[in-house]
Amino acid sequence: MRGNAMRRAAAVLMLALAATACGPGESSVTAKRSLRIGVKADQPGLGLLDPKTGRYSGFDVDVATYVAGKLGVPPERITFKTTPSSTREKALAAGTVDMIFASYSITPRRKTQVTFGGPYYVAHQDTLVRADDRTITNVRDLAGKRICAVSGSNSWKRVTEERAVKATPVEMATYSGCIAALAAGRIDALSTDDLILAGYAAGTRTRVINAPFTDEKYGVGLRKGDLAGCEAVNRALTAMYQDGTAARLLERWFGHSGLKINPYVPQFEGCS
């Protein structure tokens, strides 16, 4: 009897492990005929929702569509879902989305919760200020200034913690909230990835100071453990750069911004 009980316990354990692991089975994106993809809704040039049409547009959206196609999922079977920075890990864990393309920087902490494909682009953190503000020329000039702190984002911490600049974080739920606060004079600067800033600068009375100070590796967020999905995503991203699609998309969305665009495939992090 005791032996039978031990065997039953072992079987239950194996089933539990199988249910939580993501491989080439049903829980992997490689096995899905349709995909729910998390994107941003308020980042011009990367992920922007048109409230009139309900459609999303931007570099992240186009890259997601390309990768999904390589996984065998055409555009008509993709559902894009707004996924703010503060909910990305929860959305993947809960299965609300299957993948995330949302200016999602790969970090050691996030890698404990998410499997990342890519990166599909390496951006650089810079700073956005009002167009007439000449007092801020580099990250050190943010000392004593009010900077935007978006919920779920690490960008402001790279200023106040990693570089020990004594700026005052002002919490906002979204980047669009930061832009409104900057225009109204409630904050002095927004420091985050240059691709994000370039999109906002194009349509507002703001400017990027062009003083980058980090590398931000944009990864494809997958449910933790989906190694088969990660490997398939990396193959798709390699093809995207090799066939010229990446260069065309970067030029389309950011060619006007003055930023130096890198058209070469980034070095992948490895699937884990």
Backbone as numpy.savetxt, mean C-alpha at the origin, in Angstrom:
# Nx Ny Nz CAx CAy CAz Cx Cy Cz
-7.80 -47.31 24.36 -8.63 -46.10 24.36 -7.77 -44.84 24.36
-6.70 -44.90 25.19 -5.84 -43.72 25.26 -5.19 -43.44 23.91
-4.77 -44.53 23.23 -4.15 -44.36 21.92 -5.11 -43.75 20.92
-6.39 -44.21 20.96 -7.39 -43.65 20.07 -7.61 -42.16 20.33
-7.64 -41.79 21.61 -7.84 -40.38 21.97 -6.69 -39.53 21.46
-5.47 -40.05 21.55 -4.31 -39.30 21.08 -4.35 -39.14 19.57
-4.78 -40.22 18.88 -4.87 -40.12 17.43 -5.93 -39.11 17.01
-7.07 -39.11 17.74 -8.14 -38.15 17.43 -7.64 -36.72 17.66
-6.92 -36.52 18.76 -6.39 -35.19 19.06 -5.42 -34.73 17.98
-4.57 -35.66 17.51 -3.62 -35.33 16.45 -4.34 -34.97 15.16
-5.43 -35.70 14.86 -6.20 -35.41 13.65 -6.84 -34.04 13.71
-7.39 -33.71 14.90 -8.00 -32.39 15.06 -6.97 -31.30 14.87
-5.76 -31.51 15.43 -4.69 -30.52 15.28 -4.32 -30.33 13.83
-4.20 -31.42 13.08 -3.84 -31.33 11.66 -4.90 -30.59 10.88
-6.17 -30.83 11.18 -7.25 -30.12 10.50 -7.21 -28.64 10.80
-6.91 -28.31 12.05 -6.84 -26.89 12.43 -5.72 -26.19 11.69
-4.55 -26.87 11.60 -3.43 -26.28 10.88 -3.75 -26.12 9.41
-4.41 -27.09 8.84 -4.77 -27.01 7.43 -5.74 -25.88 7.17
-6.63 -25.64 8.13 -7.63 -24.58 7.94 -7.03 -23.21 8.00
-5.94 -23.06 8.80 -5.35 -21.72 8.95 -4.24 -21.48 7.96
-3.68 -22.52 7.36 -2.60 -22.33 6.40 -3.15 -21.94 5.05
-2.40 -21.09 4.33 -2.78 -20.68 2.98 -1.80 -21.30 2.01
-2.25 -22.18 1.19 -1.41 -22.78 0.18 -2.11 -22.72 -1.15
-1.87 -23.67 -2.05 -2.48 -23.65 -3.36 -3.93 -24.09 -3.34
-4.51 -24.26 -2.16 -5.91 -24.68 -2.07 -6.86 -23.50 -2.13
-8.04 -23.69 -1.53 -9.10 -22.70 -1.64 -8.75 -21.35 -1.00
-7.86 -21.34 0.01 -7.57 -20.10 0.70 -6.53 -19.24 -0.03
-5.90 -19.78 -1.06 -4.92 -19.02 -1.82 -5.60 -18.24 -2.94
-5.04 -17.08 -3.26 -5.60 -16.29 -4.36 -5.44 -17.02 -5.69
-4.53 -17.98 -5.77 -4.33 -18.71 -7.02 -5.51 -19.61 -7.35
-6.37 -19.89 -6.37 -7.50 -20.79 -6.58 -8.82 -20.05 -6.78
-8.79 -18.72 -6.77 -10.04 -17.95 -6.81 -10.39 -17.53 -8.23
-11.67 -17.65 -8.55 -12.16 -17.22 -9.86 -12.54 -15.75 -9.88
-12.74 -15.17 -8.71 -13.00 -13.74 -8.58 -12.17 -13.23 -7.41
-11.92 -11.93 -7.40 -11.07 -11.36 -6.36 -11.65 -10.08 -5.81
-11.54 -9.93 -4.50 -11.87 -8.67 -3.83 -10.54 -8.01 -3.47
-10.32 -6.84 -4.02 -9.01 -6.19 -3.88 -9.16 -4.88 -3.13
-8.39 -4.73 -2.07 -8.42 -3.50 -1.28 -7.54 -2.44 -1.89
-8.10 -1.23 -2.04 -7.37 -0.08 -2.58 -7.74 1.16 -1.77
-7.02 2.23 -1.99 -7.36 3.50 -1.38 -8.42 4.20 -2.24
-9.19 5.07 -1.60 -10.24 5.80 -2.31 -9.94 7.29 -2.40
-8.88 7.74 -1.72 -8.65 9.19 -1.61 -7.23 9.59 -1.93
-6.54 8.78 -2.77 -5.17 9.10 -3.15 -5.08 9.30 -4.66
-5.15 10.55 -5.13 -5.04 10.80 -6.57 -3.75 10.22 -7.14
-3.86 9.57 -8.29 -2.70 8.97 -8.92 -2.44 7.54 -8.48
-2.94 7.15 -7.31 -2.73 5.80 -6.79 -4.04 5.04 -6.69
-4.96 5.54 -5.89 -6.27 4.93 -5.76 -7.30 5.99 -5.41
-8.17 6.28 -6.35 -9.15 7.35 -6.16 -10.52 6.86 -6.63
-11.53 7.04 -5.77 -12.89 6.64 -6.08 -13.67 7.82 -6.65
-14.27 7.61 -7.81 -15.16 8.61 -8.40 -16.56 8.37 -7.82
-17.07 9.28 -6.99 -18.37 9.04 -6.35 -19.53 8.99 -7.34
-19.35 9.57 -8.51 -20.43 9.58 -9.51 -20.56 8.23 -10.21
-19.41 7.64 -10.53 -19.44 6.38 -11.28 -19.22 5.15 -10.40
-18.65 5.37 -9.19 -18.32 4.26 -8.32 -17.08 3.50 -8.76
-16.32 4.09 -9.68 -15.13 3.42 -10.20 -13.86 3.97 -9.54
-12.88 3.07 -9.40 -11.58 3.44 -8.84 -10.58 3.61 -9.98
-9.63 4.52 -9.78 -8.60 4.71 -10.79 -7.28 5.04 -10.11
-6.17 4.79 -10.82 -4.86 5.12 -10.30 -3.86 4.00 -10.57
-2.61 4.27 -10.27 -1.53 3.32 -10.50 -1.77 2.01 -9.75
-2.10 2.08 -8.47 -2.35 0.86 -7.70 -3.48 0.04 -8.30
-4.52 0.72 -8.76 -5.68 0.03 -9.35 -5.27 -0.68 -10.64
-4.48 0.01 -11.46 -4.04 -0.59 -12.73 -3.10 -1.77 -12.50
-2.20 -1.63 -11.53 -1.29 -2.74 -11.22 -2.09 -3.94 -10.70
-3.06 -3.68 -9.84 -3.91 -4.75 -9.32 -4.66 -5.46 -10.44
-5.18 -4.70 -11.38 -5.92 -5.28 -12.51 -5.00 -6.16 -13.35
-3.76 -5.68 -13.58 -2.79 -6.45 -14.37 -2.46 -7.77 -13.66
-2.15 -7.69 -12.36 -1.77 -8.89 -11.61 -2.93 -9.88 -11.56
-4.13 -9.37 -11.32 -5.30 -10.25 -11.30 -5.46 -10.97 -12.63
-5.22 -10.26 -13.73 -5.31 -10.88 -15.04 -4.32 -12.02 -15.20
-3.11 -11.83 -14.68 -2.10 -12.89 -14.74 -2.49 -14.08 -13.86
-3.33 -13.83 -12.86 -3.82 -14.92 -12.01 -5.07 -15.58 -12.60
-5.50 -15.09 -13.76 -6.65 -15.69 -14.42 -7.98 -15.05 -14.08
-7.94 -13.87 -13.47 -9.17 -13.18 -13.09 -9.32 -11.90 -13.93
-10.29 -11.85 -14.84 -10.47 -10.68 -15.70 -11.10 -9.52 -14.92
-11.05 -8.30 -15.48 -11.57 -7.11 -14.78 -13.02 -7.24 -14.30
-13.85 -7.93 -15.08 -15.26 -8.02 -14.71 -15.48 -8.90 -13.47
-14.45 -9.65 -13.05 -14.59 -10.47 -11.84 -13.74 -9.93 -10.68
-13.39 -8.64 -10.78 -12.67 -7.97 -9.70 -13.63 -7.01 -8.99
-13.67 -7.06 -7.68 -14.41 -6.10 -6.87 -13.40 -5.30 -6.05
-13.32 -4.01 -6.32 -12.42 -3.15 -5.55 -13.16 -2.65 -4.31
-12.45 -2.62 -3.19 -13.04 -2.20 -1.92 -12.12 -1.17 -1.26
-12.72 -0.08 -0.79 -11.96 0.94 -0.08 -11.38 0.33 1.20
-10.06 0.45 1.36 -9.39 -0.14 2.52 -8.42 0.87 3.11
-8.84 1.62 4.13 -7.97 2.62 4.76 -6.76 1.98 5.42
-5.74 2.79 5.67 -4.50 2.28 6.27 -4.75 1.55 7.58
-5.69 2.05 8.37 -5.91 1.50 9.71 -6.59 0.14 9.70
-7.13 -0.30 8.57 -7.88 -1.56 8.54 -7.26 -2.62 7.64
-6.10 -2.37 7.06 -5.55 -3.29 6.06 -5.30 -4.69 6.61
-4.61 -4.80 7.74 -4.31 -6.12 8.29 -5.59 -6.85 8.68
-6.52 -6.13 9.29 -7.78 -6.75 9.72 -8.58 -7.24 8.51
-8.59 -6.46 7.44 -9.35 -6.84 6.25 -8.82 -8.13 5.64
-7.51 -8.29 5.60 -6.92 -9.53 5.07 -7.21 -10.71 5.99
-7.03 -10.51 7.29 -7.24 -11.60 8.24 -8.69 -12.07 8.26
-9.61 -11.12 8.10 -11.04 -11.46 8.14 -11.55 -11.98 6.81
-10.74 -11.87 5.75 -11.20 -12.30 4.44 -12.10 -11.31 3.76
-12.16 -10.08 4.26 -12.95 -9.03 3.61 -12.40 -8.72 2.22
-11.07 -8.79 2.10 -10.40 -8.65 0.80 -9.43 -9.81 0.64
-9.10 -10.11 -0.62 -8.15 -11.18 -0.92 -6.73 -10.67 -1.10
-6.62 -9.45 -1.62 -5.32 -8.82 -1.83 -5.48 -7.33 -1.55
-4.35 -6.68 -1.27 -4.38 -5.23 -1.05 -3.29 -4.58 -1.89
-3.69 -3.61 -2.70 -2.79 -2.72 -3.43 -3.15 -1.31 -3.00
-2.48 -0.80 -1.97 -2.93 0.46 -1.38 -1.76 1.22 -0.75
-0.74 1.54 -1.57 0.47 2.20 -1.06 0.88 1.57 0.28
0.97 0.25 0.27 1.14 -0.56 1.48 2.63 -0.87 1.66
3.31 -0.06 2.44 4.76 -0.23 2.62 5.06 -1.50 3.40
6.04 -2.26 2.93 6.47 -3.47 3.61 7.35 -3.08 4.80
6.96 -3.53 5.99 7.75 -3.29 7.20 7.89 -4.59 7.97
8.92 -4.70 8.82 9.08 -5.93 9.61 7.86 -6.25 10.46
7.25 -5.25 11.08 6.07 -5.50 11.91 4.92 -6.03 11.08
4.67 -5.43 9.95 3.56 -5.87 9.11 3.79 -7.27 8.57
5.05 -7.64 8.34 5.35 -8.97 7.82 5.02 -10.07 8.82
4.85 -9.72 10.08 4.42 -10.72 11.05 2.93 -11.02 10.93
2.17 -10.15 10.25 0.73 -10.31 10.12 0.26 -10.57 8.70
1.10 -10.23 7.73 0.70 -10.26 6.32 1.82 -10.89 5.50
1.45 -11.66 4.47 2.43 -12.10 3.48 2.44 -11.07 2.35
3.62 -10.59 2.01 3.74 -9.55 0.99 4.34 -10.09 -0.29
3.67 -9.82 -1.41 4.27 -9.98 -2.71 4.98 -8.69 -3.07
5.96 -8.79 -3.98 6.65 -7.59 -4.42 7.88 -7.29 -3.60
8.24 -5.99 -3.55 7.44 -4.80 -3.87 7.26 -4.60 -5.38
6.17 -3.89 -5.71 5.94 -3.55 -7.11 6.44 -2.16 -7.44
6.82 -1.39 -6.42 7.49 -0.11 -6.65 8.16 0.32 -5.35
9.29 1.02 -5.46 9.96 1.59 -4.30 9.83 3.10 -4.37
8.97 3.63 -3.51 8.79 5.08 -3.42 9.76 5.63 -2.36
9.72 6.94 -2.15 10.60 7.59 -1.18 9.79 8.61 -0.38
10.00 8.63 0.92 9.26 9.59 1.73 9.78 11.00 1.49
8.84 11.92 1.30 9.16 13.33 1.09 8.15 14.14 1.88
8.06 15.43 1.62 7.19 16.30 2.42 6.42 17.25 1.53
5.13 17.41 1.82 4.25 18.33 1.11 3.93 19.52 2.01
4.06 20.72 1.44 3.76 21.94 2.19 2.88 22.84 1.33
2.36 23.91 1.92 1.62 24.89 1.13 2.56 25.53 0.11
2.02 25.87 -1.05 2.85 26.34 -2.15 3.66 27.57 -1.80
3.15 28.42 -0.91 3.87 29.65 -0.56 4.75 29.53 0.67
4.86 28.33 1.24 5.68 28.12 2.43 7.12 27.81 2.03
8.05 28.68 2.38 9.46 28.48 2.07 10.28 28.19 3.32
9.63 27.95 4.44 10.35 27.70 5.69 10.77 26.25 5.85
10.19 25.34 5.06 10.49 23.92 5.17 11.18 23.46 3.89
12.46 23.10 4.02 13.24 22.65 2.87 13.75 21.22 3.02
13.68 20.66 4.23 14.09 19.28 4.46 13.39 18.78 5.72
13.59 17.51 6.03 12.87 16.89 7.15 13.21 17.55 8.48
14.42 18.05 8.65 14.81 18.70 9.90 14.03 19.98 10.16
13.59 20.62 9.09 12.82 21.87 9.24 11.42 21.63 9.79
11.03 20.37 9.96 9.71 20.06 10.53 9.70 20.20 12.06
10.85 20.42 12.65 10.91 20.64 14.10 10.04 21.85 14.47
9.15 21.64 15.44 8.25 22.69 15.87 7.04 22.89 14.98
6.93 22.08 13.91 5.81 22.20 12.98 4.75 21.13 13.29
3.54 21.39 12.82 2.44 20.43 12.97 2.39 19.55 11.72
2.57 18.24 11.91 2.56 17.33 10.77 1.38 16.37 10.89
0.90 15.91 9.76 -0.26 15.02 9.75 0.14 13.60 10.14
-0.67 12.98 10.98 -0.46 11.60 11.40 -1.69 10.79 11.03
-1.62 10.08 9.89 -2.76 9.31 9.41 -2.85 8.00 10.19
-4.03 7.67 10.67 -4.25 6.44 11.43 -3.83 5.23 10.62
-2.98 4.38 11.20 -2.52 3.17 10.53 -1.29 3.35 9.68
-0.84 4.59 9.50 0.35 4.86 8.70 1.56 5.04 9.60
2.73 4.63 9.09 3.98 4.79 9.84 4.76 6.03 9.44
4.29 6.77 8.44 5.10 7.84 7.85 5.49 8.90 8.86
4.55 9.36 9.67 4.88 10.43 10.62 5.87 9.96 11.67
5.85 8.66 11.99 6.79 8.12 12.98 8.22 8.15 12.45
8.37 8.08 11.13 9.72 8.15 10.57 10.33 9.54 10.76
9.47 10.51 10.97 9.94 11.87 11.26 10.22 12.03 12.75
9.23 11.71 13.59 9.33 12.02 15.02 10.10 10.99 15.82
10.10 9.71 15.37 10.76 8.66 16.13 12.09 8.25 15.50
12.09 7.88 14.22 13.31 7.40 13.60 14.36 8.51 13.46
13.90 9.74 13.15 14.83 10.85 12.99 14.79 11.84 14.15
13.95 11.54 15.14 13.89 12.34 16.37 13.69 13.82 16.10
12.89 14.13 15.08 12.54 15.53 14.80 11.34 15.89 15.67
11.45 16.96 16.41 10.41 17.32 17.38 9.27 18.09 16.71
8.57 17.36 15.82 7.36 17.89 15.20 6.16 17.46 16.04
5.02 18.12 15.84 3.80 17.80 16.59 2.83 17.05 15.69
2.60 15.75 15.95 1.65 15.00 15.12 0.21 15.44 15.37
-0.54 15.59 14.29 -1.97 15.91 14.36 -2.70 14.76 13.67
-3.47 14.01 14.45 -4.07 12.78 13.93 -5.21 13.06 12.96
-5.20 12.32 11.84 -6.26 12.38 10.84 -6.60 10.96 10.41
-7.82 10.76 9.97 -8.26 9.43 9.55 -7.76 9.07 8.15
-7.62 10.08 7.27 -7.27 9.83 5.87 -6.31 10.90 5.37
-5.66 10.59 4.25 -4.76 11.57 3.63 -5.54 12.76 3.08
-6.74 12.53 2.59 -7.54 13.66 2.10 -7.86 14.61 3.24
-8.03 14.08 4.45 -8.20 14.94 5.62 -6.97 15.78 5.89
-5.80 15.20 5.65 -4.55 15.96 5.81 -4.49 17.13 4.83
-4.89 16.88 3.59 -4.84 17.93 2.58 -5.78 19.07 2.93
-6.97 18.74 3.41 -7.91 19.78 3.83 -7.36 20.57 5.01
-6.73 19.87 5.96 -6.16 20.54 7.12 -4.97 21.41 6.72
-4.19 20.97 5.77 -3.05 21.76 5.28 -3.53 23.04 4.60
-4.56 22.91 3.77 -5.11 24.08 3.08 -5.70 25.09 4.06
-6.29 24.58 5.15 -6.93 25.45 6.13 -5.95 26.01 7.16
-4.70 25.58 7.12 -3.70 26.07 8.06 -3.72 25.38 9.41
-4.42 24.24 9.52 -4.46 23.53 10.80 -3.23 22.66 11.01
-2.53 22.34 9.94 -1.24 21.67 10.02 -0.28 22.40 9.08
1.00 22.08 9.21 2.01 22.76 8.40 2.58 21.88 7.29
2.47 20.56 7.44 3.09 19.69 6.44 2.50 18.28 6.51
2.64 17.57 5.41 2.32 16.15 5.33 3.55 15.47 4.78
4.11 14.53 5.54 5.29 13.80 5.10 4.94 12.34 4.91
5.03 11.88 3.67 4.75 10.48 3.35 5.36 10.17 1.99
4.94 9.08 1.36 5.54 8.62 0.12 5.38 9.65 -1.00
6.44 9.79 -1.82 6.42 10.81 -2.85 5.35 10.58 -3.91
4.99 9.32 -4.19 3.93 9.08 -5.18 2.59 9.58 -4.66
2.34 9.41 -3.37 1.11 9.93 -2.76 1.10 11.45 -2.85
2.21 12.06 -2.48 2.30 13.52 -2.47 2.17 14.11 -3.88
2.78 13.43 -4.86 2.71 13.94 -6.23 1.27 13.99 -6.73
0.48 13.00 -6.37 -0.92 12.99 -6.78 -1.70 14.15 -6.19
-1.46 14.46 -4.92 -2.16 15.57 -4.28 -1.67 16.93 -4.78
-0.37 17.04 -5.01 0.19 18.32 -5.43 -0.37 18.77 -6.77
-0.75 17.79 -7.61 -1.25 18.13 -8.94 -2.57 18.88 -8.90
-3.37 18.68 -7.86 -4.69 19.30 -7.85 -4.92 20.27 -6.72
-3.87 20.66 -6.00 -4.03 21.55 -4.86 -2.94 22.61 -4.86
-3.09 23.62 -4.02 -2.08 24.68 -3.92 -1.00 24.27 -2.91
-0.34 23.17 -3.26 0.72 22.62 -2.42 1.89 22.25 -3.32
3.02 21.93 -2.70 4.18 21.50 -3.47 4.99 20.50 -2.66
5.66 19.60 -3.38 6.59 18.65 -2.77 7.95 19.33 -2.67
8.60 19.25 -1.51 9.86 19.97 -1.34 11.04 19.26 -2.01
10.83 18.02 -2.48 11.87 17.25 -3.18 13.11 17.06 -2.31
12.89 16.55 -1.10 13.98 16.20 -0.19 13.70 14.82 0.39
13.80 13.75 -0.43 13.45 12.40 0.02 14.43 11.89 1.08
13.92 11.04 1.99 14.81 10.53 3.04 14.57 9.08 3.43
13.72 8.34 2.72 13.56 6.91 2.99 13.25 6.16 1.69
13.31 4.84 1.78 12.78 3.97 0.72 11.51 3.33 1.24
10.43 3.41 0.45 9.15 2.83 0.84 8.78 1.75 -0.18
8.88 0.51 0.24 8.64 -0.62 -0.66 7.15 -0.96 -0.68
6.48 -0.66 -1.79 5.05 -0.94 -1.92 4.83 -2.42 -2.20
4.20 -3.10 -1.26 3.96 -4.52 -1.40 2.51 -4.85 -1.69
2.29 -6.06 -2.19 0.95 -6.59 -2.40 0.58 -7.38 -1.15
-0.40 -6.91 -0.40 -0.80 -7.59 0.82 -1.62 -8.83 0.53
-1.21 -9.95 1.12 -1.93 -11.22 1.00 -2.16 -11.78 2.40
-3.15 -12.64 2.51 -3.39 -13.27 3.80 -2.14 -14.01 4.26
-1.82 -13.91 5.54 -0.60 -14.50 6.08 -0.52 -15.99 5.76
0.59 -16.38 5.13 0.81 -17.77 4.80 0.48 -18.17 3.38
-0.06 -17.25 2.59 -0.39 -17.59 1.20 0.87 -17.49 0.33
1.76 -18.47 0.49 3.03 -18.45 -0.22 2.85 -18.72 -1.71
1.91 -19.59 -2.05 1.64 -19.86 -3.46 1.15 -18.59 -4.15
0.27 -17.85 -3.47 -0.22 -16.60 -4.02 0.89 -15.58 -4.17
1.77 -15.51 -3.18 2.89 -14.58 -3.22 3.80 -14.86 -4.40
4.12 -16.12 -4.62 4.99 -16.49 -5.73 4.35 -16.17 -7.07
3.03 -16.40 -7.18 2.32 -16.09 -8.42 2.28 -14.58 -8.66
2.07 -13.82 -7.60 2.08 -12.35 -7.71 3.45 -11.86 -8.18
4.51 -12.41 -7.63 5.86 -11.99 -8.02 6.15 -12.30 -9.48
5.66 -13.43 -9.96 5.83 -13.74 -11.39 5.09 -12.73 -12.24
3.89 -12.34 -11.79 3.10 -11.36 -12.55 3.78 -10.00 -12.55
4.34 -9.59 -11.42 5.02 -8.29 -11.34 6.27 -8.27 -12.21
6.99 -9.37 -12.24 8.17 -9.46 -13.12 7.76 -9.27 -14.57
6.68 -9.93 -14.98 6.18 -9.79 -16.35 5.74 -8.37 -16.63
5.15 -7.71 -15.65 4.67 -6.33 -15.82 5.82 -5.38 -16.15
6.95 -5.59 -15.53 8.12 -4.75 -15.84 8.77 -5.17 -17.14
8.85 -6.47 -17.38 9.53 -6.95 -18.58 8.80 -6.59 -19.88
7.46 -6.56 -19.82 6.71 -6.27 -21.05 6.45 -4.77 -21.25
6.97 -3.94 -20.35 6.84 -2.49 -20.52 5.60 -1.88 -19.89
4.72 -2.70 -19.33 3.48 -2.17 -18.74 3.78 -1.25 -17.56
4.71 -1.64 -16.70 5.03 -0.83 -15.52 5.50 0.56 -15.92
6.39 0.64 -16.90 6.90 1.94 -17.35 5.78 2.81 -17.91
4.87 2.20 -18.66 3.75 2.96 -19.23 2.83 3.48 -18.13
2.55 2.65 -17.13 1.66 3.07 -16.05 2.29 4.17 -15.20
3.58 4.05 -14.93 4.27 5.08 -14.15 4.28 6.41 -14.89
4.51 6.35 -16.19 4.49 7.58 -16.99 3.09 8.17 -17.04
2.10 7.32 -17.16 0.72 7.80 -17.23 0.30 8.55 -15.97
0.63 7.99 -14.83 0.13 8.56 -13.58 1.06 9.58 -12.94
2.38 9.49 -13.22 3.32 10.37 -12.51 4.31 11.08 -13.41
4.21 10.88 -14.72 5.16 11.50 -15.64 5.14 13.02 -15.59
3.99 13.60 -15.22 3.85 15.05 -15.18 4.36 15.66 -13.89
4.70 14.83 -12.90 4.94 15.32 -11.55 6.35 15.87 -11.33
7.27 15.50 -12.21 8.65 15.93 -12.01 9.46 14.96 -11.17
8.81 13.94 -10.62 9.54 12.94 -9.83 10.37 12.05 -10.76
11.52 11.61 -10.25 12.34 10.67 -11.00 11.75 9.28 -10.84
11.28 8.70 -11.93 10.59 7.41 -11.90 11.56 6.29 -12.26
11.53 5.21 -11.49 12.39 4.06 -11.76 11.59 3.01 -12.52
11.93 2.75 -13.79 11.14 1.80 -14.60 11.62 0.36 -14.51
12.49 0.05 -13.55 13.06 -1.30 -13.45 12.42 -2.08 -12.31
12.31 -3.39 -12.49 11.66 -4.24 -11.49 12.43 -4.17 -10.17
11.73 -3.90 -9.06 12.41 -3.85 -7.76 12.88 -5.23 -7.33
13.81 -5.26 -6.39 14.23 -6.53 -5.80 13.16 -7.01 -4.83
12.67 -8.24 -5.04 11.59 -8.75 -4.21 12.09 -9.11 -2.82
11.18 -9.04 -1.86 11.49 -9.33 -0.47 11.62 -10.83 -0.20
10.94 -11.64 -1.00 10.85 -13.07 -0.71 9.56 -13.37 0.04
8.98 -14.51 -0.24 7.68 -14.86 0.31 7.85 -15.56 1.67
7.10 -15.07 2.67 7.19 -15.69 3.99 5.90 -15.45 4.75
